[in-house]
PDB file of C-alpha atoms in Angstrom:
ATOM      1  CA  UNK A   1     103.677 187.012 143.256  1.00 77.00           C
ATOM      2  CA  UNK A   2     103.925 186.287 146.880  1.00 90.00           C
ATOM      3  CA  UNK A   3     102.735 183.158 148.207  1.00 94.00           C
ATOM      4  CA  UNK A   4     102.616 181.390 151.364  1.00 95.00           C
ATOM      5  CA  UNK A   5     104.653 178.077 150.454  1.00 96.00           C
ATOM      6  CA  UNK A   6     107.733 176.471 150.135  1.00 96.00           C
ATOM      7  CA  UNK A   7     108.066 175.221 146.965  1.00 96.00           C
ATOM      8  CA  UNK A   8     105.548 174.864 144.313  1.00 95.00           C
ATOM      9  CA  UNK A   9     106.383 171.465 143.852  1.00 96.00           C
ATOM     10  CA  UNK A  10     105.333 170.451 147.583  1.00 97.00           C
ATOM     11  CA  UNK A  11     102.025 172.479 147.765  1.00 97.00           C
ATOM     12  CA  UNK A  12      99.715 170.243 148.266  1.00 98.00           C
ATOM     13  CA  UNK A  13     101.467 167.486 150.112  1.00 98.00           C
ATOM     14  CA  UNK A  14     102.370 170.249 152.648  1.00 98.00           C
ATOM     15  CA  UNK A  15      98.806 171.351 152.530  1.00 98.00           C
ATOM     16  CA  UNK A  16      97.791 167.617 152.998  1.00 98.00           C
ATOM     17  CA  UNK A  17     100.545 167.360 156.227  1.00 98.00           C
ATOM     18  CA  UNK A  18      98.864 171.131 157.755  1.00 98.00           C
ATOM     19  CA  UNK A  19      95.505 169.268 157.404  1.00 98.00           C
ATOM     20  CA  UNK A  20      96.393 165.985 158.896  1.00 98.00           C
ATOM     21  CA  UNK A  21      97.396 168.172 162.256  1.00 98.00           C
ATOM     22  CA  UNK A  22      94.973 170.237 162.319  1.00 98.00           C
ATOM     23  CA  UNK A  23      91.935 167.474 161.943  1.00 98.00           C
ATOM     24  CA  UNK A  24      92.796 164.127 163.497  1.00 98.00           C
ATOM     25  CA  UNK A  25      89.330 163.385 163.239  1.00 98.00           C
ATOM     26  CA  UNK A  26      90.613 162.477 159.193  1.00 98.00           C
ATOM     27  CA  UNK A  27      93.314 160.027 158.504  1.00 98.00           C
ATOM     28  CA  UNK A  28      94.984 161.881 155.878  1.00 98.00           C
ATOM     29  CA  UNK A  29      97.681 160.061 153.903  1.00 98.00           C
ATOM     30  CA  UNK A  30      99.600 162.398 152.386  1.00 98.00           C
ATOM     31  CA  UNK A  31     101.878 160.288 150.241  1.00 97.00           C
ATOM     32  CA  UNK A  32      99.148 158.463 148.479  1.00 97.00           C
ATOM     33  CA  UNK A  33      96.266 161.506 148.114  1.00 98.00           C
ATOM     34  CA  UNK A  34      93.916 160.405 150.333  1.00 98.00           C
ATOM     35  CA  UNK A  35      91.290 161.663 153.244  1.00 98.00           C
ATOM     36  CA  UNK A  36      89.427 159.278 154.744  1.00 98.00           C
ATOM     37  CA  UNK A  37      86.999 159.739 157.904  1.00 98.00           C
ATOM     38  CA  UNK A  38      88.497 158.244 160.656  1.00 96.00           C
ATOM     39  CA  UNK A  39      86.084 155.871 161.601  1.00 96.00           C
ATOM     40  CA  UNK A  40      85.413 154.509 158.062  1.00 96.00           C
ATOM     41  CA  UNK A  41      84.492 152.017 156.637  1.00 97.00           C
ATOM     42  CA  UNK A  42      80.565 152.443 158.590  1.00 96.00           C
ATOM     43  CA  UNK A  43      78.977 149.217 159.249  1.00 95.00           C
ATOM     44  CA  UNK A  44      76.075 149.068 156.624  1.00 95.00           C
ATOM     45  CA  UNK A  45      76.539 152.476 155.134  1.00 97.00           C
ATOM     46  CA  UNK A  46      77.126 153.686 151.321  1.00 98.00           C
ATOM     47  CA  UNK A  47      79.719 155.299 151.156  1.00 98.00           C
ATOM     48  CA  UNK A  48      80.697 158.871 149.271  1.00 98.00           C
ATOM     49  CA  UNK A  49      83.943 159.562 147.489  1.00 98.00           C
ATOM     50  CA  UNK A  50      84.706 162.315 145.725  1.00 98.00           C
ATOM     51  CA  UNK A  51      87.955 164.231 144.275  1.00 98.00           C
ATOM     52  CA  UNK A  52      89.407 166.687 141.643  1.00 97.00           C
ATOM     53  CA  UNK A  53      92.506 168.967 141.389  1.00 97.00           C
ATOM     54  CA  UNK A  54      93.617 171.055 144.538  1.00 98.00           C
ATOM     55  CA  UNK A  55      92.885 174.529 144.958  1.00 97.00           C
ATOM     56  CA  UNK A  56      89.398 174.373 145.283  1.00 98.00           C
ATOM     57  CA  UNK A  57      88.895 174.133 149.199  1.00 98.00           C
ATOM     58  CA  UNK A  58      87.518 173.180 151.033  1.00 98.00           C
ATOM     59  CA  UNK A  59      86.017 171.448 148.455  1.00 98.00           C
ATOM     60  CA  UNK A  60      86.341 168.680 148.657  1.00 98.00           C
ATOM     61  CA  UNK A  61      88.727 167.097 151.507  1.00 98.00           C
ATOM     62  CA  UNK A  62      87.304 170.003 153.671  1.00 98.00           C
ATOM     63  CA  UNK A  63      84.017 167.979 153.411  1.00 98.00           C
ATOM     64  CA  UNK A  64      84.989 164.556 154.386  1.00 98.00           C
ATOM     65  CA  UNK A  65      83.151 163.664 157.488  1.00 98.00           C
ATOM     66  CA  UNK A  66      79.693 162.688 158.907  1.00 98.00           C
ATOM     67  CA  UNK A  67      77.107 163.593 157.209  1.00 98.00           C
ATOM     68  CA  UNK A  68      79.120 163.992 154.014  1.00 98.00           C
ATOM     69  CA  UNK A  69      82.119 162.322 152.164  1.00 98.00           C
ATOM     70  CA  UNK A  70      83.693 159.364 153.255  1.00 98.00           C
ATOM     71  CA  UNK A  71      86.681 160.139 151.521  1.00 98.00           C
ATOM     72  CA  UNK A  72      88.267 162.596 149.187  1.00 98.00           C
ATOM     73  CA  UNK A  73      91.265 162.222 146.134  1.00 98.00           C
ATOM     74  CA  UNK A  74      93.202 165.742 146.032  1.00 98.00           C
ATOM     75  CA  UNK A  75      94.870 165.873 142.672  1.00 98.00           C
ATOM     76  CA  UNK A  76      98.085 168.507 142.062  1.00 97.00           C
ATOM     77  CA  UNK A  77      96.883 171.567 141.550  1.00 97.00           C
ATOM     78  CA  UNK A  78      93.488 172.201 138.854  1.00 96.00           C
ATOM     79  CA  UNK A  79      94.813 168.686 138.208  1.00 96.00           C
ATOM     80  CA  UNK A  80      92.591 165.441 138.527  1.00 97.00           C
ATOM     81  CA  UNK A  81      93.434 162.705 140.557  1.00 98.00           C
ATOM     82  CA  UNK A  82      94.586 159.561 139.588  1.00 98.00           C
ATOM     83  CA  UNK A  83      92.488 156.574 139.420  1.00 98.00           C
ATOM     84  CA  UNK A  84      94.874 154.938 141.919  1.00 98.00           C
ATOM     85  CA  UNK A  85      93.874 157.556 144.610  1.00 98.00           C
ATOM     86  CA  UNK A  86      90.178 156.821 143.692  1.00 98.00           C
ATOM     87  CA  UNK A  87      90.426 152.785 143.960  1.00 98.00           C
ATOM     88  CA  UNK A  88      92.508 152.974 147.424  1.00 98.00           C
ATOM     89  CA  UNK A  89      89.596 155.575 148.594  1.00 98.00           C
ATOM     90  CA  UNK A  90      86.885 153.426 147.842  1.00 98.00           C
ATOM     91  CA  UNK A  91      88.588 150.276 149.073  1.00 98.00           C
ATOM     92  CA  UNK A  92      89.185 152.081 153.006  1.00 98.00           C
ATOM     93  CA  UNK A  93      85.764 153.429 153.092  1.00 98.00           C
ATOM     94  CA  UNK A  94      83.453 150.490 151.674  1.00 98.00           C
ATOM     95  CA  UNK A  95      81.436 148.337 153.953  1.00 97.00           C
ATOM     96  CA  UNK A  96      79.820 146.286 151.788  1.00 97.00           C
ATOM     97  CA  UNK A  97      76.729 148.414 151.074  1.00 98.00           C
ATOM     98  CA  UNK A  98      78.655 150.238 147.734  1.00 98.00           C
ATOM     99  CA  UNK A  99      80.532 153.371 146.682  1.00 98.00           C
ATOM    100  CA  UNK A 100      79.072 156.686 145.128  1.00 98.00           C
ATOM    101  CA  UNK A 101      81.525 158.429 143.126  1.00 98.00           C
ATOM    102  CA  UNK A 102      80.723 162.148 142.597  1.00 98.00           C
ATOM    103  CA  UNK A 103      82.420 163.013 139.784  1.00 98.00           C
ATOM    104  CA  UNK A 104      82.852 166.956 138.553  1.00 97.00           C
ATOM    105  CA  UNK A 105      82.236 167.265 134.569  1.00 95.00           C
ATOM    106  CA  UNK A 106      86.019 167.855 133.993  1.00 94.00           C
ATOM    107  CA  UNK A 107      87.819 165.882 130.931  1.00 93.00           C
ATOM    108  CA  UNK A 108      90.169 164.342 133.179  1.00 95.00           C
ATOM    109  CA  UNK A 109      88.150 163.696 136.511  1.00 97.00           C
ATOM    110  CA  UNK A 110      85.458 161.799 134.272  1.00 97.00           C
ATOM    111  CA  UNK A 111      87.797 159.486 132.560  1.00 97.00           C
ATOM    112  CA  UNK A 112      89.781 158.706 135.599  1.00 98.00           C
ATOM    113  CA  UNK A 113      87.044 158.366 137.691  1.00 98.00           C
ATOM    114  CA  UNK A 114      85.126 155.685 135.123  1.00 98.00           C
ATOM    115  CA  UNK A 115      88.118 153.798 134.971  1.00 98.00           C
ATOM    116  CA  UNK A 116      88.768 153.761 138.692  1.00 98.00           C
ATOM    117  CA  UNK A 117      84.660 152.506 138.471  1.00 98.00           C
ATOM    118  CA  UNK A 118      86.089 149.446 136.553  1.00 98.00           C
ATOM    119  CA  UNK A 119      88.947 149.011 138.596  1.00 98.00           C
ATOM    120  CA  UNK A 120      86.989 148.922 141.928  1.00 98.00           C
ATOM    121  CA  UNK A 121      84.311 146.842 140.642  1.00 97.00           C
ATOM    122  CA  UNK A 122      87.063 144.080 139.621  1.00 97.00           C
ATOM    123  CA  UNK A 123      88.184 144.334 143.314  1.00 97.00           C
ATOM    124  CA  UNK A 124      84.433 143.126 144.371  1.00 98.00           C
ATOM    125  CA  UNK A 125      83.271 146.854 145.325  1.00 98.00           C
ATOM    126  CA  UNK A 126      79.968 147.597 143.807  1.00 98.00           C
ATOM    127  CA  UNK A 127      79.877 151.580 142.448  1.00 98.00           C
ATOM    128  CA  UNK A 128      77.878 153.944 141.314  1.00 98.00           C
ATOM    129  CA  UNK A 129      78.556 157.283 140.021  1.00 98.00           C
ATOM    130  CA  UNK A 130      76.460 160.695 139.625  1.00 98.00           C
ATOM    131  CA  UNK A 131      78.150 163.688 137.398  1.00 98.00           C
ATOM    132  CA  UNK A 132      77.967 167.327 138.484  1.00 98.00           C
ATOM    133  CA  UNK A 133      77.471 169.567 135.323  1.00 97.00           C
ATOM    134  CA  UNK A 134      75.267 172.731 136.686  1.00 97.00           C
ATOM    135  CA  UNK A 135      77.126 175.388 135.215  1.00 96.00           C
ATOM    136  CA  UNK A 136      75.159 176.976 132.959  1.00 96.00           C
ATOM    137  CA  UNK A 137      77.931 179.940 131.689  1.00 93.00           C
ATOM    138  CA  UNK A 138      79.314 178.148 128.849  1.00 81.00           C
ATOM    139  CA  UNK A 139      78.823 174.407 127.088  1.00 78.00           C
ATOM    140  CA  UNK A 140      82.165 172.650 126.025  1.00 73.00           C
ATOM    141  CA  UNK A 141      85.017 174.474 127.534  1.00 70.00           C
ATOM    142  CA  UNK A 142      88.914 174.380 127.880  1.00 67.00           C
ATOM    143  CA  UNK A 143      88.022 171.442 130.584  1.00 68.00           C
ATOM    144  CA  UNK A 144      84.616 170.050 130.081  1.00 73.00           C
ATOM    145  CA  UNK A 145      82.398 168.370 127.112  1.00 78.00           C
ATOM    146  CA  UNK A 146      79.321 169.965 128.308  1.00 86.00           C
ATOM    147  CA  UNK A 147      78.300 171.854 131.322  1.00 93.00           C
ATOM    148  CA  UNK A 148      81.129 172.947 134.113  1.00 94.00           C
ATOM    149  CA  UNK A 149      80.678 171.152 137.324  1.00 95.00           C
ATOM    150  CA  UNK A 150      80.954 173.921 140.433  1.00 96.00           C
ATOM    151  CA  UNK A 151      78.946 174.999 143.323  1.00 98.00           C
ATOM    152  CA  UNK A 152      76.189 172.138 142.918  1.00 98.00           C
ATOM    153  CA  UNK A 153      78.596 169.626 143.937  1.00 98.00           C
ATOM    154  CA  UNK A 154      78.368 171.131 147.813  1.00 98.00           C
ATOM    155  CA  UNK A 155      74.406 170.261 147.600  1.00 98.00           C
ATOM    156  CA  UNK A 156      75.175 166.997 146.248  1.00 98.00           C
ATOM    157  CA  UNK A 157      78.014 165.890 148.783  1.00 98.00           C
ATOM    158  CA  UNK A 158      75.770 167.305 151.579  1.00 98.00           C
ATOM    159  CA  UNK A 159      71.915 166.201 150.788  1.00 99.00           C
ATOM    160  CA  UNK A 160      73.300 162.184 149.248  1.00 98.00           C
ATOM    161  CA  UNK A 161      75.810 161.844 152.118  1.00 98.00           C
ATOM    162  CA  UNK A 162      73.202 162.817 155.163  1.00 98.00           C
ATOM    163  CA  UNK A 163      70.537 160.197 152.921  1.00 98.00           C
ATOM    164  CA  UNK A 164      73.898 157.813 152.490  1.00 98.00           C
ATOM    165  CA  UNK A 165      74.232 158.527 156.883  1.00 97.00           C
ATOM    166  CA  UNK A 166      70.608 157.136 157.276  1.00 97.00           C
ATOM    167  CA  UNK A 167      71.192 154.036 155.692  1.00 97.00           C
ATOM    168  CA  UNK A 168      69.534 154.481 152.713  1.00 98.00           C
ATOM    169  CA  UNK A 169      70.760 151.849 149.772  1.00 98.00           C
ATOM    170  CA  UNK A 170      73.006 152.640 147.156  1.00 98.00           C
ATOM    171  CA  UNK A 171      70.314 153.179 144.637  1.00 98.00           C
ATOM    172  CA  UNK A 172      68.492 155.564 146.730  1.00 98.00           C
ATOM    173  CA  UNK A 173      71.557 157.687 147.597  1.00 98.00           C
ATOM    174  CA  UNK A 174      72.256 157.589 143.911  1.00 98.00           C
ATOM    175  CA  UNK A 175      68.776 158.987 142.751  1.00 98.00           C
ATOM    176  CA  UNK A 176      69.219 161.536 145.250  1.00 98.00           C
ATOM    177  CA  UNK A 177      72.177 162.929 144.583  1.00 98.00           C
ATOM    178  CA  UNK A 178      71.404 163.121 140.705  1.00 98.00           C
ATOM    179  CA  UNK A 179      68.182 164.812 141.492  1.00 98.00           C
ATOM    180  CA  UNK A 180      70.095 167.368 143.643  1.00 98.00           C
ATOM    181  CA  UNK A 181      72.383 167.839 140.443  1.00 98.00           C
ATOM    182  CA  UNK A 182      69.473 168.098 138.020  1.00 98.00           C
ATOM    183  CA  UNK A 183      67.715 170.610 140.029  1.00 98.00           C
ATOM    184  CA  UNK A 184      70.926 172.561 140.417  1.00 98.00           C
ATOM    185  CA  UNK A 185      71.950 175.408 138.344  1.00 98.00           C
ATOM    186  CA  UNK A 186      75.224 177.747 138.967  1.00 98.00           C
ATOM    187  CA  UNK A 187      76.690 181.020 137.767  1.00 98.00           C
ATOM    188  CA  UNK A 188      80.546 182.738 138.198  1.00 97.00           C
ATOM    189  CA  UNK A 189      82.079 185.956 138.261  1.00 97.00           C
ATOM    190  CA  UNK A 190      85.625 186.902 138.280  1.00 96.00           C
ATOM    191  CA  UNK A 191      87.005 190.178 139.192  1.00 96.00           C
ATOM    192  CA  UNK A 192      90.175 189.031 138.706  1.00 94.00           C
ATOM    193  CA  UNK A 193      92.353 186.315 137.520  1.00 92.00           C
ATOM    194  CA  UNK A 194      93.936 183.151 139.448  1.00 93.00           C
ATOM    195  CA  UNK A 195      97.466 182.298 140.210  1.00 94.00           C
ATOM    196  CA  UNK A 196      98.597 179.093 140.367  1.00 94.00           C
ATOM    197  CA  UNK A 197     101.926 177.939 142.137  1.00 94.00           C
ATOM    198  CA  UNK A 198     103.692 176.713 139.447  1.00 93.00           C
ATOM    199  CA  UNK A 199     102.825 179.606 137.135  1.00 91.00           C
ATOM    200  CA  UNK A 200     103.632 182.468 139.923  1.00 90.00           C
ATOM    201  CA  UNK A 201     101.363 184.994 137.656  1.00 87.00           C
ATOM    202  CA  UNK A 202      97.654 185.355 136.954  1.00 87.00           C
ATOM    203  CA  UNK A 203      97.173 182.480 134.231  1.00 84.00           C
ATOM    204  CA  UNK A 204      94.821 185.023 132.257  1.00 85.00           C
ATOM    205  CA  UNK A 205      94.506 188.608 131.640  1.00 86.00           C
ATOM    206  CA  UNK A 206      91.439 190.498 132.944  1.00 90.00           C
ATOM    207  CA  UNK A 207      91.662 194.477 132.498  1.00 91.00           C
ATOM    208  CA  UNK A 208      91.565 197.001 135.672  1.00 90.00           C
ATOM    209  CA  UNK A 209      88.295 197.982 135.580  1.00 95.00           C
ATOM    210  CA  UNK A 210      86.910 194.634 133.961  1.00 96.00           C
ATOM    211  CA  UNK A 211      84.972 191.632 134.912  1.00 96.00           C
ATOM    212  CA  UNK A 212      84.319 188.102 133.081  1.00 95.00           C
ATOM    213  CA  UNK A 213      80.690 186.796 133.374  1.00 96.00           C
ATOM    214  CA  UNK A 214      80.590 183.064 133.184  1.00 95.00           C
ATOM    215  CA  UNK A 215      84.167 182.180 134.368  1.00 92.00           C
ATOM    216  CA  UNK A 216      85.220 178.545 135.285  1.00 90.00           C
ATOM    217  CA  UNK A 217      86.306 177.598 138.567  1.00 93.00           C
ATOM    218  CA  UNK A 218      90.360 176.994 136.800  1.00 90.00           C
ATOM    219  CA  UNK A 219      90.298 180.354 135.063  1.00 85.00           C
ATOM    220  CA  UNK A 220      88.440 178.990 132.091  1.00 85.00           C
ATOM    221  CA  UNK A 221      86.633 181.909 129.941  1.00 81.00           C
ATOM    222  CA  UNK A 222      83.468 182.946 130.872  1.00 85.00           C
ATOM    223  CA  UNK A 223      80.463 184.339 128.316  1.00 89.00           C
ATOM    224  CA  UNK A 224      81.651 187.818 128.402  1.00 92.00           C
ATOM    225  CA  UNK A 225      83.929 190.127 129.253  1.00 94.00           C
ATOM    226  CA  UNK A 226      82.101 193.938 130.744  1.00 96.00           C
ATOM    227  CA  UNK A 227      82.952 196.891 132.511  1.00 97.00           C
ATOM    228  CA  UNK A 228      82.892 196.955 136.454  1.00 97.00           C
ATOM    229  CA  UNK A 229      79.448 196.535 137.734  1.00 98.00           C
ATOM    230  CA  UNK A 230      77.709 197.176 141.415  1.00 98.00           C
ATOM    231  CA  UNK A 231      76.982 194.287 143.037  1.00 98.00           C
ATOM    232  CA  UNK A 232      73.296 194.741 142.936  1.00 98.00           C
ATOM    233  CA  UNK A 233      73.730 194.715 138.578  1.00 98.00           C
ATOM    234  CA  UNK A 234      76.130 191.348 139.008  1.00 98.00           C
ATOM    235  CA  UNK A 235      73.567 189.867 141.282  1.00 98.00           C
ATOM    236  CA  UNK A 236      71.085 190.325 138.580  1.00 98.00           C
ATOM    237  CA  UNK A 237      73.258 189.162 135.682  1.00 98.00           C
ATOM    238  CA  UNK A 238      73.973 186.193 137.875  1.00 98.00           C
ATOM    239  CA  UNK A 239      70.307 184.998 138.957  1.00 98.00           C
ATOM    240  CA  UNK A 240      69.150 185.718 135.207  1.00 98.00           C
ATOM    241  CA  UNK A 241      71.553 183.805 133.983  1.00 97.00           C
ATOM    242  CA  UNK A 242      70.568 180.714 136.078  1.00 98.00           C
ATOM    243  CA  UNK A 243      66.880 181.567 136.075  1.00 98.00           C
ATOM    244  CA  UNK A 244      66.841 180.975 132.163  1.00 97.00           C
ATOM    245  CA  UNK A 245      67.519 178.007 132.615  1.00 96.00           C
ATOM    246  CA  UNK A 246      66.125 176.819 135.656  1.00 97.00           C
ATOM    247  CA  UNK A 247      62.252 177.691 136.485  1.00 96.00           C
ATOM    248  CA  UNK A 248      61.794 176.835 140.443  1.00 97.00           C
ATOM    249  CA  UNK A 249      58.267 175.619 141.615  1.00 96.00           C
ATOM    250  CA  UNK A 250      59.235 175.076 144.871  1.00 97.00           C
ATOM    251  CA  UNK A 251      61.565 177.121 147.315  1.00 98.00           C
ATOM    252  CA  UNK A 252      65.335 177.001 146.750  1.00 98.00           C
ATOM    253  CA  UNK A 253      68.698 176.387 148.542  1.00 98.00           C
ATOM    254  CA  UNK A 254      70.822 179.511 147.567  1.00 99.00           C
ATOM    255  CA  UNK A 255      75.000 179.137 147.675  1.00 99.00           C
ATOM    256  CA  UNK A 256      76.991 182.337 147.202  1.00 99.00           C
ATOM    257  CA  UNK A 257      80.013 181.516 147.022  1.00 98.00           C
ATOM    258  CA  UNK A 258      83.218 183.276 147.178  1.00 98.00           C
ATOM    259  CA  UNK A 259      85.624 182.161 144.406  1.00 97.00           C
ATOM    260  CA  UNK A 260      88.926 182.578 147.117  1.00 97.00           C
ATOM    261  CA  UNK A 261      90.154 185.961 147.547  1.00 97.00           C
ATOM    262  CA  UNK A 262      86.615 187.881 148.258  1.00 97.00           C
ATOM    263  CA  UNK A 263      85.941 188.841 152.161  1.00 97.00           C
ATOM    264  CA  UNK A 264      82.845 187.560 153.803  1.00 98.00           C
ATOM    265  CA  UNK A 265      82.022 191.510 153.708  1.00 98.00           C
ATOM    266  CA  UNK A 266      81.351 191.371 150.175  1.00 98.00           C
ATOM    267  CA  UNK A 267      80.282 188.194 150.228  1.00 98.00           C
ATOM    268  CA  UNK A 268      77.335 189.150 152.582  1.00 98.00           C
ATOM    269  CA  UNK A 269      76.451 192.492 150.712  1.00 98.00           C
ATOM    270  CA  UNK A 270      76.392 190.366 147.220  1.00 98.00           C
ATOM    271  CA  UNK A 271      74.097 187.998 148.877  1.00 99.00           C
ATOM    272  CA  UNK A 272      71.533 191.009 150.070  1.00 99.00           C
ATOM    273  CA  UNK A 273      71.414 191.854 146.023  1.00 99.00           C
ATOM    274  CA  UNK A 274      70.614 187.966 145.399  1.00 99.00           C
ATOM    275  CA  UNK A 275      67.827 187.511 147.700  1.00 98.00           C
ATOM    276  CA  UNK A 276      66.852 191.050 146.121  1.00 98.00           C
ATOM    277  CA  UNK A 277      66.489 189.754 142.929  1.00 98.00           C
ATOM    278  CA  UNK A 278      65.256 185.972 143.739  1.00 98.00           C
ATOM    279  CA  UNK A 279      62.316 188.005 145.647  1.00 98.00           C
ATOM    280  CA  UNK A 280      61.675 190.452 142.865  1.00 98.00           C
ATOM    281  CA  UNK A 281      61.669 187.272 140.504  1.00 98.00           C
ATOM    282  CA  UNK A 282      59.188 185.344 142.724  1.00 98.00           C
ATOM    283  CA  UNK A 283      61.184 182.782 143.791  1.00 98.00           C
ATOM    284  CA  UNK A 284      61.155 181.494 147.124  1.00 98.00           C
ATOM    285  CA  UNK A 285      64.242 180.847 149.325  1.00 98.00           C
ATOM    286  CA  UNK A 286      64.359 177.998 152.235  1.00 98.00           C
ATOM    287  CA  UNK A 287      67.823 178.022 153.013  1.00 98.00           C
ATOM    288  CA  UNK A 288      71.278 180.223 151.986  1.00 98.00           C
ATOM    289  CA  UNK A 289      74.922 179.482 152.446  1.00 98.00           C
ATOM    290  CA  UNK A 290      77.363 182.337 152.249  1.00 98.00           C
ATOM    291  CA  UNK A 291      81.068 181.886 151.891  1.00 98.00           C
ATOM    292  CA  UNK A 292      84.273 180.575 150.522  1.00 98.00           C
ATOM    293  CA  UNK A 293      83.115 176.748 149.462  1.00 98.00           C
ATOM    294  CA  UNK A 294      84.292 176.179 146.100  1.00 98.00           C
ATOM    295  CA  UNK A 295      87.295 178.153 145.401  1.00 98.00           C
ATOM    296  CA  UNK A 296      89.544 179.041 142.908  1.00 97.00           C
ATOM    297  CA  UNK A 297      93.094 179.475 144.556  1.00 97.00           C
ATOM    298  CA  UNK A 298      92.921 183.505 145.109  1.00 96.00           C
ATOM    299  CA  UNK A 299      90.589 184.737 142.348  1.00 96.00           C
ATOM    300  CA  UNK A 300      88.436 187.205 143.396  1.00 97.00           C
ATOM    301  CA  UNK A 301      84.656 186.965 142.716  1.00 97.00           C
ATOM    302  CA  UNK A 302      81.669 184.572 143.469  1.00 98.00           C
ATOM    303  CA  UNK A 303      79.240 182.284 142.072  1.00 98.00           C
ATOM    304  CA  UNK A 304      75.370 181.637 142.854  1.00 98.00           C
ATOM    305  CA  UNK A 305      73.994 178.340 142.761  1.00 98.00           C
ATOM    306  CA  UNK A 306      70.088 177.465 143.049  1.00 98.00           C
ATOM    307  CA  UNK A 307      68.528 174.505 144.132  1.00 98.00           C
ATOM    308  CA  UNK A 308      65.247 173.375 143.466  1.00 98.00           C
ATOM    309  CA  UNK A 309      64.186 171.472 147.110  1.00 98.00           C
ATOM    310  CA  UNK A 310      61.144 169.772 148.286  1.00 98.00           C
ATOM    311  CA  UNK A 311      60.605 168.834 151.695  1.00 98.00           C
ATOM    312  CA  UNK A 312      62.758 165.319 151.543  1.00 98.00           C
ATOM    313  CA  UNK A 313      65.910 167.037 150.108  1.00 98.00           C
ATOM    314  CA  UNK A 314      65.286 169.854 152.362  1.00 98.00           C
ATOM    315  CA  UNK A 315      65.507 167.436 155.506  1.00 98.00           C
ATOM    316  CA  UNK A 316      68.670 166.191 154.462  1.00 98.00           C
ATOM    317  CA  UNK A 317      69.757 169.296 153.844  1.00 98.00           C
ATOM    318  CA  UNK A 318      69.416 170.219 157.224  1.00 98.00           C
ATOM    319  CA  UNK A 319      70.680 167.137 158.489  1.00 98.00           C
ATOM    320  CA  UNK A 320      73.545 167.374 160.845  1.00 98.00           C
ATOM    321  CA  UNK A 321      77.119 167.488 159.091  1.00 98.00           C
ATOM    322  CA  UNK A 322      80.334 167.985 160.778  1.00 98.00           C
ATOM    323  CA  UNK A 323      83.419 168.283 158.526  1.00 98.00           C
ATOM    324  CA  UNK A 324      86.291 170.831 158.812  1.00 98.00           C
ATOM    325  CA  UNK A 325      84.331 173.005 156.108  1.00 98.00           C
ATOM    326  CA  UNK A 326      80.727 172.848 156.951  1.00 98.00           C
ATOM    327  CA  UNK A 327      79.371 171.754 160.149  1.00 97.00           C
ATOM    328  CA  UNK A 328      75.788 171.956 162.152  1.00 98.00           C
ATOM    329  CA  UNK A 329      73.811 170.310 164.314  1.00 96.00           C
ATOM    330  CA  UNK A 330      76.288 168.255 165.702  1.00 79.00           C
TER     331      UNK A 330
END
């Protein structure tokens, strides 16, 4: 496979060096693998820290900045960061108002963030945690006990980040983050397999002319394989899978997310079908975001995330944000 890399062993470090050069508003510690808002800690403000394996960019490092995360910890490709990274990040951004860890539900992430919370509290840092587990495709998978954390991570980080920037206390920021997660559901579809730098070839076999419904962001198996479907048919399968588990009475936020190798031309066309299906199902849409936000390296495909919102959550979603991967209102 052709990749724009030097050697697999330095992929993450090289990317972090490039990120530092492109975004001077961030303090990027390449050696210790921590990305921090350069103005952190912000006095009186709850700090948000997240992280996970690399390969899902812009998640999480691309979401560090005003209105979202205070810091992020990138692990190796598809591998959890270690507790030392998380503790270092928490110490760098804590202003005394506490730190919220946003954790996707993957076994390594959960264990390491739990350990990091204990270590940080030993150092006098108040820590709360929220677990993101929005994927309705499968329960218990290759990487998880329970549901996987996927696209709703963006909603949690954006909305809770806005609440923190408004000066809300840790308990309230945590409660808002939990509300967003509890109100969100996702479903993903793969049109091709993912290739990691270390392996250099597809990590699973997906024959030409087939797709996988319910795929995970590390290439974990989904619900089933089918012959290739039209964009409209895929939208119906994805939206119906989400609505089987979520019955929104209020309008929803919609994330149509590319998995890394799907061009915007296709994603916007797919979004048109998602909007059609939601309209046919009687679901009102408040806001829509389309693009590659929670990716899986070079996987072709997309995911759909819906989040039921109220006026408070919508206001926090609309609040200004300025990060490498998401920005408006500034």
